[in-house]
Amino acid sequence: MPLHGVDQCSICQCDLNSSKFEEVTTKCGHIFHYECAKKRIDRYQKSDCQVCRRPRALGDALEEYNRRKTQTSSGQSFNPVHMPDF
């Protein structure tokens, strides 16, 4: 279930609203700093959601983020935050 009004990255516990870091949102609706999610996957080899443990949620969110970022470099518009599927 998506979390509304969340103001902290669930990995580093730092404020999302005043952060200079880009965010990713998993399909389960949890929000993380992109760098925190990437470091967690790289360091621990875990791509499940840090909050609800949905399998591959972080990995999928990063893949979607990178796909959209690649589209931007080819001249298409980019929205850095992935909105969850409802």
PDB file of C-alpha atoms in Angstrom:
ATOM      1  CA  MET A   1       0.000   0.000   0.000  1.00  0.00           C
ATOM      2  CA  PRO A   2       1.425   3.417  -0.889  1.00  0.00           C
ATOM      3  CA  LEU A   3       2.557   5.676   1.878  1.00  0.00           C
ATOM      4  CA  HIS A   4       1.198   9.195   1.595  1.00  0.00           C
ATOM      5  CA  GLY A   5       2.917  12.048   3.381  1.00  0.00           C
ATOM      6  CA  VAL A   6       6.186  10.146   3.788  1.00  0.00           C
ATOM      7  CA  ASP A   7       8.977  12.620   4.320  1.00  0.00           C
ATOM      8  CA  GLN A   8      11.990  10.355   4.967  1.00  0.00           C
ATOM      9  CA  CYS A   9      13.974   7.912   2.887  1.00  0.00           C
ATOM     10  CA  SER A  10      13.381   4.516   4.482  1.00  0.00           C
ATOM     11  CA  ILE A  11      17.040   3.587   4.019  1.00  0.00           C
ATOM     12  CA  CYS A  12      18.987   6.612   5.320  1.00  0.00           C
ATOM     13  CA  GLN A  13      16.128   8.207   7.315  1.00  0.00           C
ATOM     14  CA  CYS A  14      17.000  11.653   5.869  1.00  0.00           C
ATOM     15  CA  ASP A  15      14.388  14.156   4.768  1.00  0.00           C
ATOM     16  CA  LEU A  16      13.137  13.636   1.216  1.00  0.00           C
ATOM     17  CA  ASN A  17      11.552  17.065   0.793  1.00  0.00           C
ATOM     18  CA  SER A  18      14.656  19.194   1.329  1.00  0.00           C
ATOM     19  CA  SER A  19      17.056  16.720  -0.209  1.00  0.00           C
ATOM     20  CA  LYS A  20      19.132  17.479  -3.267  1.00  0.00           C
ATOM     21  CA  PHE A  21      19.035  13.784  -4.183  1.00  0.00           C
ATOM     22  CA  GLU A  22      16.630  12.373  -6.736  1.00  0.00           C
ATOM     23  CA  GLU A  23      13.979   9.935  -5.553  1.00  0.00           C
ATOM     24  CA  VAL A  24      12.601   6.640  -6.793  1.00  0.00           C
ATOM     25  CA  THR A  25       9.225   5.208  -5.877  1.00  0.00           C
ATOM     26  CA  THR A  26       8.627   1.480  -5.902  1.00  0.00           C
ATOM     27  CA  LYS A  27       5.464  -0.077  -7.317  1.00  0.00           C
ATOM     28  CA  CYS A  28       4.458  -0.757  -3.718  1.00  0.00           C
ATOM     29  CA  GLY A  29       4.542   3.021  -3.144  1.00  0.00           C
ATOM     30  CA  HIS A  30       7.619   3.414  -0.944  1.00  0.00           C
ATOM     31  CA  ILE A  31      10.004   6.289  -1.653  1.00  0.00           C
ATOM     32  CA  PHE A  32      13.783   6.186  -1.462  1.00  0.00           C
ATOM     33  CA  HIS A  33      16.704   8.344  -2.507  1.00  0.00           C
ATOM     34  CA  TYR A  34      18.048   6.952  -5.782  1.00  0.00           C
ATOM     35  CA  GLU A  35      21.597   6.776  -4.377  1.00  0.00           C
ATOM     36  CA  CYS A  36      20.451   4.977  -1.197  1.00  0.00           C
ATOM     37  CA  ALA A  37      18.562   2.359  -3.205  1.00  0.00           C
ATOM     38  CA  LYS A  38      21.512   1.859  -5.555  1.00  0.00           C
ATOM     39  CA  LYS A  39      24.011   1.533  -2.695  1.00  0.00           C
ATOM     40  CA  ARG A  40      21.766  -0.957  -0.888  1.00  0.00           C
ATOM     41  CA  ILE A  41      21.551  -3.162  -3.964  1.00  0.00           C
ATOM     42  CA  ASP A  42      25.275  -2.851  -4.707  1.00  0.00           C
ATOM     43  CA  ARG A  43      26.389  -3.461  -1.116  1.00  0.00           C
ATOM     44  CA  TYR A  44      23.943  -6.125   0.065  1.00  0.00           C
ATOM     45  CA  GLN A  45      22.777  -7.641  -3.228  1.00  0.00           C
ATOM     46  CA  LYS A  46      19.174  -7.119  -2.086  1.00  0.00           C
ATOM     47  CA  SER A  47      16.627  -5.544  -4.396  1.00  0.00           C
ATOM     48  CA  ASP A  48      13.523  -6.147  -2.287  1.00  0.00           C
ATOM     49  CA  CYS A  49      11.639  -3.199  -0.799  1.00  0.00           C
ATOM     50  CA  GLN A  50      13.270  -2.046   2.442  1.00  0.00           C
ATOM     51  CA  VAL A  51       9.829  -1.385   3.954  1.00  0.00           C
ATOM     52  CA  CYS A  52       7.474  -4.200   2.884  1.00  0.00           C
ATOM     53  CA  ARG A  53       9.976  -6.698   1.401  1.00  0.00           C
ATOM     54  CA  ARG A  54       8.212  -6.868  -1.967  1.00  0.00           C
ATOM     55  CA  PRO A  55      10.586  -8.895  -4.176  1.00  0.00           C
ATOM     56  CA  ARG A  56      12.674  -6.872  -6.678  1.00  0.00           C
ATOM     57  CA  ALA A  57      10.828  -3.638  -5.866  1.00  0.00           C
ATOM     58  CA  LEU A  58      14.000  -1.546  -5.501  1.00  0.00           C
ATOM     59  CA  GLY A  59      15.658  -3.171  -8.492  1.00  0.00           C
ATOM     60  CA  ASP A  60      12.610  -2.584 -10.665  1.00  0.00           C
ATOM     61  CA  ALA A  61      12.339   1.055  -9.519  1.00  0.00           C
ATOM     62  CA  LEU A  62      16.003   1.694 -10.385  1.00  0.00           C
ATOM     63  CA  GLU A  63      15.622   0.026 -13.776  1.00  0.00           C
ATOM     64  CA  GLU A  64      12.599   2.209 -14.547  1.00  0.00           C
ATOM     65  CA  TYR A  65      14.455   5.320 -13.366  1.00  0.00           C
ATOM     66  CA  ASN A  66      17.455   4.495 -15.575  1.00  0.00           C
ATOM     67  CA  ARG A  67      15.204   3.721 -18.545  1.00  0.00           C
ATOM     68  CA  ARG A  68      13.500   7.099 -18.206  1.00  0.00           C
ATOM     69  CA  LYS A  69      16.827   8.872 -17.741  1.00  0.00           C
ATOM     70  CA  THR A  70      18.106   7.253 -20.947  1.00  0.00           C
ATOM     71  CA  GLN A  71      15.021   8.485 -22.803  1.00  0.00           C
ATOM     72  CA  THR A  72      15.820  12.011 -21.627  1.00  0.00           C
ATOM     73  CA  SER A  73      19.302  11.873 -23.092  1.00  0.00           C
ATOM     74  CA  SER A  74      17.739  10.934 -26.422  1.00  0.00           C
ATOM     75  CA  GLY A  75      15.532  14.042 -26.384  1.00  0.00           C
ATOM     76  CA  GLN A  76      12.395  12.711 -24.702  1.00  0.00           C
ATOM     77  CA  SER A  77      10.906  14.206 -21.532  1.00  0.00           C
ATOM     78  CA  PHE A  78      11.800  12.718 -18.151  1.00  0.00           C
ATOM     79  CA  ASN A  79       9.975  12.525 -14.853  1.00  0.00           C
ATOM     80  CA  PRO A  80      12.499  11.308 -12.229  1.00  0.00           C
ATOM     81  CA  VAL A  81       9.882   9.984  -9.819  1.00  0.00           C
ATOM     82  CA  HIS A  82       8.212   6.723 -10.817  1.00  0.00           C
ATOM     83  CA  MET A  83       4.564   6.727  -9.806  1.00  0.00           C
ATOM     84  CA  PRO A  84       3.274   3.457  -8.353  1.00  0.00           C
ATOM     85  CA  ASP A  85       0.792   1.284 -10.213  1.00  0.00           C
ATOM     86  CA  PHE A  86      -2.597   1.184  -8.495  1.00  0.00           C
TER      87      PHE A  86
END
